[in-house]
Structure formats: structure tokens, C-alpha cells
Short mmCIF file of C-alpha atoms (C1' of nucleotides) in Angstrom, two decimals:
data_model
loop_
_atom_site.label_atom_id
_atom_site.label_comp_id
_atom_site.label_asym_id
_atom_site.label_seq_id
_atom_site.Cartn_x
_atom_site.Cartn_y
_atom_site.Cartn_z
CA UNK A 24 12.42 -16.38 -24.66
CA UNK A 25 8.84 -17.48 -25.35
CA UNK A 26 7.90 -18.25 -28.85
CA UNK A 27 5.34 -15.11 -28.51
CA UNK A 28 8.02 -12.97 -27.95
CA UNK A 29 10.59 -13.74 -30.57
CA UNK A 30 10.75 -11.43 -33.63
CA UNK A 31 10.37 -13.09 -36.88
CA UNK A 32 12.39 -11.43 -39.78
CA UNK A 33 10.14 -8.74 -41.35
CA UNK A 34 7.00 -8.76 -38.71
CA UNK A 35 6.52 -9.69 -35.53
CA UNK A 36 4.60 -12.32 -33.88
CA UNK A 37 1.73 -10.75 -31.86
CA UNK A 38 1.56 -11.70 -28.56
CA UNK A 39 -1.21 -13.98 -27.43
CA UNK A 40 -4.47 -12.40 -25.69
CA UNK A 41 -3.74 -14.27 -22.87
CA UNK A 42 -0.52 -12.61 -22.18
CA UNK A 43 -1.91 -9.06 -23.25
CA UNK A 44 -4.58 -9.29 -20.69
CA UNK A 45 -1.61 -10.46 -18.05
CA UNK A 46 0.56 -7.78 -19.04
CA UNK A 47 -2.51 -5.15 -18.90
CA UNK A 48 -3.49 -6.09 -15.47
CA UNK A 49 -0.05 -5.99 -14.41
CA UNK A 50 0.04 -2.25 -15.24
CA UNK A 51 -3.18 -1.24 -13.81
CA UNK A 52 -3.02 -3.46 -10.51
CA UNK A 53 0.44 -2.14 -9.76
CA UNK A 54 -0.96 1.64 -9.93
CA UNK A 55 -4.07 1.46 -8.45
CA UNK A 56 -4.33 -1.88 -6.49
CA UNK A 57 -6.75 -4.64 -6.77
CA UNK A 58 -9.75 -2.67 -6.03
CA UNK A 59 -8.63 0.32 -7.85
CA UNK A 60 -9.01 -1.38 -11.29
CA UNK A 61 -11.70 -2.86 -13.29
CA UNK A 62 -11.88 -5.83 -15.56
CA UNK A 63 -13.38 -3.44 -18.12
CA UNK A 64 -10.21 -1.14 -17.78
CA UNK A 65 -8.09 -4.06 -18.05
CA UNK A 66 -9.66 -5.43 -21.00
CA UNK A 67 -9.75 -1.91 -22.77
CA UNK A 68 -5.95 -1.60 -22.16
CA UNK A 69 -5.16 -4.85 -23.55
CA UNK A 70 -7.30 -4.30 -26.52
CA UNK A 71 -9.43 -7.17 -26.04
CA UNK A 72 -12.92 -7.80 -25.26
CA UNK A 73 -14.72 -7.49 -21.81
CA UNK A 74 -15.56 -11.08 -21.42
CA UNK A 75 -12.03 -12.35 -22.31
CA UNK A 76 -10.16 -11.88 -18.95
CA UNK A 77 -12.80 -13.77 -17.35
CA UNK A 78 -12.76 -16.51 -19.85
CA UNK A 79 -8.93 -17.01 -19.41
CA UNK A 80 -8.83 -16.35 -15.89
CA UNK A 81 -12.17 -16.96 -14.21
CA UNK A 82 -12.61 -14.42 -12.26
CA UNK A 83 -10.72 -11.11 -11.33
CA UNK A 84 -9.19 -12.63 -8.27
CA UNK A 85 -7.77 -15.09 -10.35
CA UNK A 86 -6.15 -12.75 -12.71
CA UNK A 87 -4.64 -11.08 -9.75
CA UNK A 88 -3.22 -14.18 -8.44
CA UNK A 89 -1.98 -14.92 -11.90
CA UNK A 90 -0.21 -11.57 -12.12
CA UNK A 91 1.50 -12.02 -8.80
CA UNK A 92 2.59 -15.72 -9.23
CA UNK A 93 4.21 -15.34 -13.14
CA UNK A 94 7.05 -13.18 -11.55
CA UNK A 95 6.95 -14.39 -7.88
CA UNK A 96 8.29 -17.83 -8.83
CA UNK A 97 10.93 -16.50 -11.22
CA UNK A 98 12.10 -13.96 -8.38
CA UNK A 99 12.35 -16.74 -5.84
CA UNK A 100 14.46 -19.14 -7.96
CA UNK A 101 17.04 -16.19 -8.61
CA UNK A 102 17.28 -15.13 -5.28
CA UNK A 103 17.60 -18.53 -3.87
CA UNK A 104 20.35 -19.32 -6.44
CA UNK A 105 22.37 -16.01 -5.73
CA UNK A 106 22.40 -16.64 -1.79
CA UNK A 107 23.30 -20.23 -2.01
CA UNK A 108 26.21 -19.62 -4.30
CA UNK A 109 27.29 -16.92 -1.83
CA UNK A 110 27.18 -19.29 0.70
CA UNK A 111 29.17 -21.90 -1.14
CA UNK A 112 31.62 -19.37 -2.19
CA UNK A 113 32.59 -18.70 1.42
CA UNK A 114 33.16 -22.61 1.74
CA UNK A 115 33.78 -23.12 5.72
CA UNK A 116 34.38 -19.42 6.39
CA UNK A 117 31.61 -17.14 7.60
CA UNK A 118 30.03 -15.43 4.82
CA UNK A 119 29.89 -11.81 4.33
CA UNK A 120 26.80 -9.93 5.61
CA UNK A 121 27.19 -7.51 2.61
CA UNK A 122 27.28 -10.38 0.13
CA UNK A 123 24.25 -11.97 1.55
CA UNK A 124 22.22 -8.66 1.45
CA UNK A 125 23.49 -8.14 -2.21
CA UNK A 126 22.40 -11.39 -3.17
CA UNK A 127 19.12 -10.83 -2.05
CA UNK A 128 18.97 -7.53 -3.91
CA UNK A 129 20.73 -8.57 -7.19
CA UNK A 130 17.88 -10.06 -8.99
CA UNK A 131 15.16 -7.37 -8.13
CA UNK A 132 17.89 -4.42 -8.80
CA UNK A 133 18.12 -6.54 -12.29
CA UNK A 134 14.50 -6.53 -12.72
CA UNK A 135 14.13 -2.66 -11.99
CA UNK A 136 17.01 -1.79 -13.87
CA UNK A 137 15.97 -3.46 -17.09
CA UNK A 138 13.50 -1.03 -17.69
CA UNK A 139 11.23 -3.64 -18.66
CA UNK A 140 7.79 -2.14 -17.85
CA UNK A 141 6.34 -5.34 -16.82
CA UNK A 142 9.16 -5.82 -13.82
CA UNK A 143 8.86 -2.32 -12.71
CA UNK A 144 5.07 -2.61 -12.73
CA UNK A 145 5.33 -5.98 -10.74
CA UNK A 146 7.80 -4.34 -7.97
CA UNK A 147 5.47 -1.63 -7.67
CA UNK A 148 2.52 -4.03 -7.22
CA UNK A 149 4.44 -6.15 -4.64
CA UNK A 150 5.12 -2.91 -2.23
CA UNK A 151 1.38 -2.41 -2.28
CA UNK A 152 0.69 -6.10 -0.97
CA UNK A 153 3.45 -6.12 1.24
CA UNK A 154 2.15 -2.81 3.08
CA UNK A 155 -1.55 -4.37 3.13
CA UNK A 156 -3.13 -5.92 5.83
CA UNK A 157 -5.50 -8.11 3.81
CA UNK A 158 -3.19 -9.08 1.03
CA UNK A 159 0.18 -9.30 3.26
CA UNK A 160 -0.68 -12.49 4.57
CA UNK A 161 -2.36 -13.85 1.71
CA UNK A 162 0.20 -13.42 -0.91
CA UNK A 163 3.44 -12.47 0.68
CA UNK A 164 3.33 -14.98 3.22
CA UNK A 165 2.20 -17.76 1.33
CA UNK A 166 4.35 -17.18 -1.89
CA UNK A 167 7.67 -15.89 -0.50
CA UNK A 168 8.17 -17.45 2.88
CA UNK A 169 9.72 -20.33 2.16
CA UNK A 170 12.54 -18.17 0.48
CA UNK A 171 12.88 -15.89 3.18
CA UNK A 172 13.89 -18.66 5.43
CA UNK A 173 16.69 -19.23 3.10
CA UNK A 174 17.51 -15.92 3.75
CA UNK A 175 17.16 -16.01 7.33
CA UNK A 176 19.37 -18.97 7.58
CA UNK A 177 21.94 -17.11 5.49
CA UNK A 178 21.94 -14.46 7.73
CA UNK A 179 22.37 -16.67 10.90
CA UNK A 180 25.36 -18.20 9.19
CA UNK A 181 26.89 -14.89 8.79
CA UNK A 182 26.07 -13.48 12.51
CA UNK A 183 26.19 -17.14 14.51
CA UNK A 184 26.32 -15.01 17.77
CA UNK A 185 22.91 -13.13 16.91
CA UNK A 186 19.76 -13.73 18.97
CA UNK A 187 17.19 -15.03 16.30
CA UNK A 188 14.60 -12.30 17.46
CA UNK A 189 17.12 -9.80 16.55
CA UNK A 190 17.57 -11.19 13.03
CA UNK A 191 13.79 -11.20 12.20
CA UNK A 192 13.41 -7.71 13.28
CA UNK A 193 16.37 -6.57 11.38
CA UNK A 194 14.61 -8.35 8.47
CA UNK A 195 11.49 -6.69 9.14
CA UNK A 196 13.23 -3.19 8.73
CA UNK A 197 15.30 -4.23 5.41
CA UNK A 198 11.85 -5.50 4.11
CA UNK A 199 10.24 -2.30 4.58
CA UNK A 200 13.46 -0.14 3.14
CA UNK A 201 13.23 -2.33 0.14
CA UNK A 202 9.49 -2.43 -0.40
CA UNK A 203 9.63 1.36 -0.48
CA UNK A 204 12.47 1.38 -3.05
CA UNK A 205 10.40 -1.17 -5.05
CA UNK A 206 7.27 1.01 -4.94
CA UNK A 207 9.09 3.79 -6.95
CA UNK A 208 6.81 6.14 -6.09
CA UNK A 209 8.95 9.24 -6.90
CA UNK A 210 8.56 10.88 -3.40
CA UNK A 211 12.26 11.24 -2.64
CA UNK A 212 12.83 13.02 -5.88
CA UNK A 213 10.21 15.61 -4.66
CA UNK A 214 11.79 15.75 -1.35
CA UNK A 215 15.32 16.02 -2.28
CA UNK A 216 13.98 18.54 -4.98
CA UNK A 217 15.48 16.39 -7.77
CA UNK A 218 18.96 15.65 -5.94
CA UNK A 219 18.13 12.16 -6.06
CA UNK A 220 15.95 10.06 -8.29
CA UNK A 221 14.04 6.95 -7.27
CA UNK A 222 14.67 5.64 -10.52
CA UNK A 223 18.16 5.92 -10.10
CA UNK A 224 18.64 1.97 -8.95
CA UNK A 225 22.38 1.61 -8.68
CA UNK A 226 22.43 4.64 -6.15
CA UNK A 227 19.56 3.24 -4.41
CA UNK A 228 20.80 -0.57 -3.88
CA UNK A 229 24.41 0.34 -3.37
CA UNK A 230 23.70 2.49 -0.69
CA UNK A 231 20.72 0.34 0.74
CA UNK A 232 23.35 -2.80 0.77
CA UNK A 233 25.72 -0.70 3.37
CA UNK A 234 22.88 0.79 5.32
CA UNK A 235 21.19 -2.55 6.00
CA UNK A 236 24.17 -4.32 6.87
CA UNK A 237 25.46 -2.01 9.41
CA UNK A 238 21.75 -1.84 10.93
CA UNK A 239 21.70 -5.52 11.09
CA UNK A 240 25.53 -5.48 12.77
CA UNK A 241 23.83 -2.78 15.40
CA UNK A 242 21.42 -4.67 16.67
CA UNK A 243 22.41 -8.38 16.27
CA UNK A 244 26.04 -8.37 17.13
CA UNK A 245 26.16 -5.55 19.89
CA UNK A 246 25.43 -5.98 23.45
CA UNK A 247 22.38 -3.85 24.19
CA UNK B 11 -27.21 23.09 21.31
CA UNK B 12 -28.19 20.16 19.47
CA UNK B 13 -29.39 17.16 21.44
CA UNK B 14 -26.31 15.13 20.52
CA UNK B 15 -24.02 17.39 21.99
CA UNK B 16 -25.81 17.66 25.73
CA UNK B 17 -24.10 15.65 28.25
CA UNK B 18 -26.09 12.64 29.84
CA UNK B 19 -26.61 11.95 33.36
CA UNK B 20 -24.03 9.14 32.93
CA UNK B 21 -21.38 11.58 31.98
CA UNK B 22 -20.87 10.48 28.28
CA UNK B 23 -21.26 12.74 25.61
CA UNK B 24 -22.65 10.71 22.66
CA UNK B 25 -20.58 11.08 19.81
CA UNK B 26 -21.88 13.30 16.89
CA UNK B 27 -22.49 11.25 13.53
CA UNK B 28 -19.92 13.52 12.03
CA UNK B 29 -17.26 12.01 13.97
CA UNK B 30 -18.82 8.50 13.95
CA UNK B 31 -18.53 8.54 10.32
CA UNK B 32 -14.94 9.88 10.36
CA UNK B 33 -14.10 6.97 12.75
CA UNK B 34 -15.86 4.25 10.65
CA UNK B 35 -13.73 5.63 7.46
CA UNK B 36 -10.79 5.63 9.37
CA UNK B 37 -10.96 2.00 10.06
CA UNK B 38 -12.32 1.02 6.77
CA UNK B 39 -9.87 2.98 4.69
CA UNK B 40 -6.83 1.32 6.78
CA UNK B 41 -7.55 -1.84 6.22
CA UNK B 42 -8.87 -1.74 2.46
CA UNK B 43 -7.59 1.56 0.83
CA UNK B 44 -9.55 4.06 -0.87
CA UNK B 45 -11.03 1.93 -3.55
CA UNK B 46 -11.65 -1.11 -1.54
CA UNK B 47 -14.18 0.77 0.54
CA UNK B 48 -17.44 1.89 -0.24
CA UNK B 49 -19.47 4.87 1.21
CA UNK B 50 -22.24 1.95 2.05
CA UNK B 51 -19.98 -0.10 4.20
CA UNK B 52 -18.89 2.98 5.86
CA UNK B 53 -22.54 4.08 6.60
CA UNK B 54 -23.25 0.94 7.93
CA UNK B 55 -20.23 0.67 10.38
CA UNK B 56 -21.00 3.95 11.62
CA UNK B 57 -24.74 3.23 11.90
CA UNK B 58 -25.99 5.96 9.90
CA UNK B 59 -27.83 6.50 6.71
CA UNK B 60 -26.17 5.66 3.38
CA UNK B 61 -26.45 9.43 2.41
CA UNK B 62 -24.93 10.88 5.18
CA UNK B 63 -21.29 10.73 4.51
CA UNK B 64 -21.83 12.53 1.35
CA UNK B 65 -23.94 15.32 3.38
CA UNK B 66 -21.12 15.61 5.67
CA UNK B 67 -17.93 15.22 3.47
CA UNK B 68 -19.28 16.17 0.10
CA UNK B 69 -17.93 13.12 -1.59
CA UNK B 70 -15.84 10.14 -0.80
CA UNK B 71 -12.54 11.70 -1.63
CA UNK B 72 -13.51 14.70 0.58
CA UNK B 73 -14.18 12.09 3.59
CA UNK B 74 -10.74 10.38 2.62
CA UNK B 75 -8.95 13.82 3.05
CA UNK B 76 -10.72 14.58 6.27
CA UNK B 77 -9.43 11.17 7.63
CA UNK B 78 -6.21 11.70 6.37
CA UNK B 79 -5.69 15.44 7.54
CA UNK B 80 -7.45 15.00 11.29
CA UNK B 81 -4.36 13.22 12.49
CA UNK B 82 -1.41 14.46 10.13
CA UNK B 83 -1.69 17.85 11.76
CA UNK B 84 -1.33 16.53 15.36
CA UNK B 85 1.58 14.13 14.37
CA UNK B 86 3.47 16.90 12.55
CA UNK B 87 3.13 19.39 15.28
CA UNK B 88 4.24 16.60 18.09
CA UNK B 89 7.06 15.44 15.86
CA UNK B 90 8.46 18.92 15.35
CA UNK B 91 8.30 19.64 18.58
CA UNK B 92 10.35 16.55 19.95
CA UNK B 93 12.98 17.19 17.34
CA UNK B 94 13.24 21.13 18.40
CA UNK B 95 13.72 20.19 21.88
CA UNK B 96 16.36 17.59 21.08
CA UNK B 97 18.44 20.53 18.86
CA UNK B 98 17.79 22.93 21.75
CA UNK B 99 18.98 20.68 24.54
CA UNK B 100 22.39 19.85 22.72
CA UNK B 101 23.03 23.55 22.77
CA UNK B 102 26.16 24.24 20.54
CA UNK B 103 26.99 20.63 20.67
CA UNK B 104 26.12 18.25 17.87
CA UNK B 105 22.83 16.63 18.84
CA UNK B 106 23.01 12.51 18.98
CA UNK B 107 21.80 10.84 15.91
CA UNK B 108 19.97 8.40 18.00
CA UNK B 109 18.27 11.23 19.71
CA UNK B 110 16.81 12.78 16.73
CA UNK B 111 15.68 9.47 15.48
CA UNK B 112 13.85 8.63 18.43
CA UNK B 113 12.23 12.06 18.50
CA UNK B 114 11.22 11.48 14.93
CA UNK B 115 9.62 8.03 16.12
CA UNK B 116 8.41 9.00 19.80
CA UNK B 117 4.77 10.21 18.64
CA UNK B 118 4.04 7.51 16.21
CA UNK B 119 5.45 5.06 18.89
CA UNK B 120 3.01 6.66 21.36
CA UNK B 121 0.03 6.80 18.90
CA UNK B 122 0.36 2.94 18.37
CA UNK B 123 1.12 1.89 21.99
CA UNK B 124 -1.87 3.79 23.16
CA UNK B 125 -4.09 1.06 21.85
CA UNK B 126 -6.59 3.75 20.70
CA UNK B 127 -8.05 1.81 17.58
CA UNK B 128 -8.27 5.20 15.63
CA UNK B 129 -4.46 5.70 15.78
CA UNK B 130 -3.48 2.17 15.06
CA UNK B 131 -5.93 2.18 12.05
CA UNK B 132 -4.45 5.98 11.00
CA UNK B 133 -0.81 4.54 10.88
CA UNK B 134 -1.87 1.51 8.51
CA UNK B 135 -3.62 4.18 6.47
CA UNK B 136 -0.47 6.09 6.03
CA UNK B 137 1.56 2.83 5.46
CA UNK B 138 -1.07 2.36 2.40
CA UNK B 139 -0.39 5.70 0.95
CA UNK B 140 3.11 6.10 1.26
CA UNK B 141 3.68 3.04 -0.80
CA UNK B 142 0.90 4.12 -3.36
CA UNK B 143 2.10 5.60 -6.64
CA UNK B 144 -1.14 7.47 -6.90
CA UNK B 145 -1.54 8.68 -3.24
CA UNK B 146 2.10 9.28 -1.99
CA UNK B 147 2.24 12.35 -4.29
CA UNK B 148 -0.75 14.03 -3.44
CA UNK B 149 -1.02 13.23 0.23
CA UNK B 150 2.42 12.49 1.58
CA UNK B 151 4.35 15.14 -0.20
CA UNK B 152 1.51 17.51 0.27
CA UNK B 153 1.30 17.12 3.82
CA UNK B 154 4.24 15.80 5.47
CA UNK B 155 7.12 17.33 3.40
CA UNK B 156 7.36 20.37 5.74
CA UNK B 157 8.00 18.37 8.62
CA UNK B 158 10.19 16.34 6.93
CA UNK B 159 12.42 19.12 5.90
CA UNK B 160 12.74 19.74 9.58
CA UNK B 161 14.01 16.24 10.48
CA UNK B 162 16.55 16.42 7.61
CA UNK B 163 17.90 19.61 8.90
CA UNK B 164 18.27 17.95 12.22
CA UNK B 165 20.14 15.18 10.19
CA UNK B 166 22.37 17.66 8.73
CA UNK B 167 23.07 18.90 12.21
CA UNK B 168 23.87 15.66 13.51
CA UNK B 169 26.07 14.77 10.84
CA UNK B 170 27.84 17.94 9.60
CA UNK B 171 30.23 16.24 7.38
CA UNK B 172 27.71 14.05 5.27
CA UNK B 173 26.81 14.57 1.66
CA UNK B 174 23.35 15.72 1.32
CA UNK B 175 22.51 13.14 -1.22
CA UNK B 176 23.52 10.18 1.15
CA UNK B 177 21.17 11.64 3.94
CA UNK B 178 18.11 11.61 1.43
CA UNK B 179 18.74 8.24 0.71
CA UNK B 180 18.97 7.16 4.42
CA UNK B 181 15.90 8.90 5.09
CA UNK B 182 14.22 7.08 2.33
CA UNK B 183 15.35 3.58 3.82
CA UNK B 184 14.33 4.97 7.31
CA UNK B 185 10.86 5.86 5.84
CA UNK B 186 10.21 2.54 4.60
CA UNK B 187 11.35 0.51 7.58
CA UNK B 188 9.02 3.09 9.52
CA UNK B 189 6.20 2.50 7.15
CA UNK B 190 6.24 -1.34 7.25
CA UNK B 191 6.11 -1.22 11.10
CA UNK B 192 3.10 1.17 11.14
CA UNK B 193 1.30 -0.95 8.70
CA UNK B 194 1.23 -3.50 11.52
CA UNK B 195 0.41 -6.45 8.90
CA UNK B 196 1.40 -9.07 11.38
CA UNK B 197 3.58 -10.66 8.82
CA UNK B 198 6.64 -10.84 11.40
CA UNK B 199 4.58 -12.78 13.49
CA UNK B 200 4.22 -15.49 10.84
CA UNK B 201 7.35 -15.37 9.56
CA UNK B 202 9.22 -15.94 12.82
CA UNK B 203 6.44 -18.39 13.74
CA UNK B 204 5.44 -16.28 16.98
CA UNK B 205 8.70 -15.29 18.38
CA UNK B 206 8.31 -11.68 17.20
CA UNK B 207 4.83 -9.57 17.32
CA UNK B 208 4.46 -6.74 14.96
CA UNK B 209 2.26 -5.14 17.79
CA UNK B 210 5.19 -5.01 20.37
CA UNK B 211 5.91 -1.85 19.66
CA UNK B 212 8.70 -1.06 22.11
CA UNK B 213 10.60 -4.04 20.82
CA UNK B 214 10.04 -2.43 17.10
CA UNK B 215 11.04 0.98 17.88
CA UNK B 216 13.86 0.50 20.39
CA UNK B 217 15.62 -1.57 17.76
CA UNK B 218 14.91 0.57 14.84
CA UNK B 219 16.23 3.50 16.49
CA UNK B 220 19.65 1.60 16.77
CA UNK B 221 19.38 -0.04 13.27
CA UNK B 222 18.56 3.34 11.55
CA UNK B 223 21.42 5.25 13.24
CA UNK B 224 24.08 2.72 12.36
CA UNK B 225 22.84 2.71 8.72
CA UNK B 226 23.00 6.31 8.50
CA UNK B 227 26.48 6.05 10.01
CA UNK B 228 27.43 3.63 7.13
CA UNK B 229 26.36 5.78 4.36
CA UNK B 230 26.82 9.32 5.38
CA UNK B 231 30.36 9.10 7.51
CA UNK B 232 32.10 6.37 5.87
CA UNK B 233 34.33 6.92 2.93
CA UNK B 234 32.80 4.78 0.13
"C1'" DG C 23 -29.97 21.57 9.59
"C1'" DT C 24 -30.59 16.57 9.12
"C1'" DC C 25 -32.32 12.78 7.01
"C1'" DT C 26 -34.26 9.34 3.32
"C1'" DA C 27 -35.75 7.75 -0.76
"C1'" DT C 28 -34.26 7.15 -4.66
"C1'" DA C 29 -31.68 7.91 -9.34
"C1'" DC C 30 -28.52 6.35 -12.40
"C1'" DC C 31 -24.81 4.44 -13.94
"C1'" DG C 32 -20.72 0.77 -13.57
"C1'" DT C 33 -19.55 -3.30 -11.43
"C1'" DG C 34 -18.08 -8.81 -12.24
"C1'" DA C 35 -19.76 -12.46 -14.10
"C1'" DT C 36 -22.26 -15.60 -17.55
"C1'" DA C 37 -25.07 -17.84 -21.06
"C1'" DG C 38 -25.20 -18.63 -25.80
"C1'" DA C 39 -24.60 -17.02 -30.82
"C1'" DC C 40 -20.96 -17.31 -33.90
"C1'" DG D 6 -11.40 -18.54 -28.87
"C1'" DT D 7 -14.23 -14.27 -29.27
"C1'" DC D 8 -18.17 -11.72 -28.93
"C1'" DT D 9 -22.79 -9.80 -27.73
"C1'" DA D 10 -26.62 -9.33 -24.59
"C1'" DT D 11 -27.82 -9.08 -20.49
"C1'" DC D 12 -28.17 -10.07 -15.37
"C1'" DA D 13 -28.49 -8.68 -10.42
"C1'" DC D 14 -26.07 -6.14 -7.62
"C1'" DG D 15 -23.95 -2.50 -5.52
"C1'" DG D 16 -21.44 2.20 -6.35
"C1'" DT D 17 -21.86 7.67 -5.61
"C1'" DA D 18 -24.35 11.24 -5.21
"C1'" DT D 19 -28.73 14.21 -4.91
"C1'" DA D 20 -33.50 15.89 -4.62
"C1'" DG D 21 -36.39 16.99 -1.57
"C1'" DA D 22 -39.16 15.48 3.06
"C1'" DC D 23 -39.08 16.30 7.59
#
DNA sequence: GTCTATACCGTGATAGAC
DNA sequence: GTCTATCACGGTATAGAC
């Protein structure tokens, strides 16, 4: 835990302004996207002067990148570790498809379940970016592809007979399903009239793992 | 009759400015979202004066709603018809899961395959909206839910033993996978190094139907 | 009914005082 | 490191000319 977050007995150490700005920007970008937010809003939300965001992050775009990168690095590392450990545990055997998918999902699930608003906001932000023509390429491909390659390779291990093309398409569907879950829009709540809750992550992720695994099996392991 | 509506000798009717604005707005909103677009850009793109979009559509928001509604009504009607005809064809038998999913997808697939830029842009726009906390509720729930209820009921017919909750979660994953396909971001092209193309809709939708059907079966028809 | 000129305000960013 | 003042630009929307 960084020094700035530690509680000292009696009184709390105030967060550095730099981080306050980053947190405020994350929350605003998550809801409204890059263009829907102004530097003035961010400054107001962070309780700092209008000029400070520019001072610390050079530009609005610089701030956006900083928000995105902060947690992308953490997420990629956690997911890569989780997947490698599943493969290591399988040894010479074929790793289980559900295990690999669950490993991919676990760090995101933990992040959302932590109820730390920063992580929830971040997940929404990624959902925005992943569905955007302009940002998808610049941000997702640039910062997530290295990790995704690890995941694709793991899928190939789990389904050695599969055609590569089918694996990529399966990943595409998986990515879409996950992205909407990360967006946490509350739409399933309205649609199901309260029966399901988009904030109920254990319900979502348990089902997603099974749903996606059998989806993959269908298109990768069945003769068409 | 205004001059702009008269047939010219060469048989082409020039589009009315009103529609030019709507088309230009659709294209811009699809790429950049509501906040990423300015009325000036739209006017420039449409080749009209900056003030005309406001004259015809009251406000930026009015224009956005008009763009969204124009094709939502068409899409909902086509999809409802397609699903009802699958159910009618099944008669007293249980309708096939793949058939219902394919009926849901067919009108969207046709729209994207038509290569009419208006429809492709519209699909991207819906992808934006569906993954947004602010717009999802206002637009998706308001204008698509009536149709989605028809689809959910069809799923219940196809899987009479299923738990309702599982059906809603399955729909959520389906919706996410479809949304990313509609977004048409080109990410799968980069990821697969050219092996797959996000614009190759027959590849996408054929696989999606099977993938989603077996996903539903897994979470709805298997004892957990 | 159609369109243009323009009003008026908020934007991102910076220079320079403290 | 922080804040004030200010810039040039572009934002939406409207009043009034055609």
C-alpha cells in the first residue's frame, strides 16, 4: 500500500493532489467518456484548482492515458500470473477450459467485487474504450494485446484440435460478454424487473465461465 | 412541392437537407459518441449552415434521438416478425434455440452486410449506447425493451425447464457479444494478425449463433 | 419555411505572480 | 507546487433577414 494511503493513528494522511486528480478523472471518464468530461469538472471533483490537472498531466489526453495505464498494468500482470499458474498446475495434461477462463476473469472479478470505487470506475471505462472505434485501437490493442496473446495460447493448449480462426472468434464473443458486464450499466436489472442485479458479480462471473466455455467447445471442437 | 423534392431529369431525387443532416449526424455520432461530436462538424459534413441542425431538430439532443429512433423502429419490427415466424413454424413443438437466436440476429446481420453506410454507422452507435451508463438506460431500455421481452419469451419456449434468472444472464452475455460485433472496431483483425476480419459478418454471425446457443444450454439446461 | 449572422459562454491550455 | 488572469478557439442556440 502506498504511503499516501496509510492511516496514521489519530489522523489520516491526506492524499496527494496528483492522486486526487487521477481518481476524480477516473470517475468522470468512466461515466461520460473522454469527450463528455471537462478538465474543470475534474478539478472541481478533485477539489483542486483548474490549472493543476494540466500541471501534473500535461494535457487532457495525458491525464486520460494515465488513468488507463495505472490499472491496466496491474490487471495484465495479475491475469498473466493466474493463467500461467493454471497451465503449470496442469503439467503435461491438457489444462481445463473452465480453469483458463476463470483465471482470465478472476482479477477483474476481484476488482469489481472489492467495491473499491476506483476499480469499478475503471472497469466501466474499459467498457467504453473497447466498444469505440477511435479508442479501441489506440488503447486496447496497444496495452492489452500482449496479455491477450498469452490467453489465446492458453486456449490453444486447452483445445489443441481447434482451428485458430475459431479461437479468435470465440475470444471476440467472450470479450464482448465480459465488456458489457464490466460496464455495469444496470440494464439487466431493469430488463429482469429486479430478478438479476448487474452488481451481483458472483452470479455473473460463475455463469459467464460456463457459458463461454461451452460456447468455445461448440465452435472449436464440433465439426461444422 | 419544394424544389428539392422534384425529380430531376437524371432520375435522382436530391436528398432533402433534413435527411442530409440526419445522415451526417449518424456517421459522426457512430464514431465519436454524443459528446465527441459538435454541431459544427455535423453541419460541415452535411454541407449546410451551422444553424440548420438546430432549426430542424431543436437541439443536439433532439438530433441524437432522431438518429437513434429512425432505425430502432425498423429493427424492432423486423426482429419481432422474424421471431414470431420461427415460433409459428414450430407449431406445437418446441422451437429450436439456434433458430430463435438466428432470427434475432438476422435483421442486424442483413443491415451490416448491406454495406449501406447508414446501417453500419447505426450499429456502431448502438454499441456505444449499450455500454454506457448514462445512455444505456435512457435509450436502450426505453426503446428496445419491448422487443427484448418478445425474445426472452421465445427463449422460455425453447427452454421450458430453464430458470428465469439463467435466461436473463444468458441474454446479458449474448447482448455483450453481439454489441461488440456491431461496434465493428477492427480489433479482432489486429489481434488475429489479419486472420479474422470484423467486417466479415457471415463468419461472425454463423459462429455467434452456435456459440450463444450452447452457452445458453450450459447455464440453463445443466444442473449446476 | 429557409437560412445567415452573430451572441454569448465554456473549453483546454499557458504565462507569470506568489 | 499552487493559483490568478487571460488567451484563442469553438461550443450551442437564437434573432431576425430573406
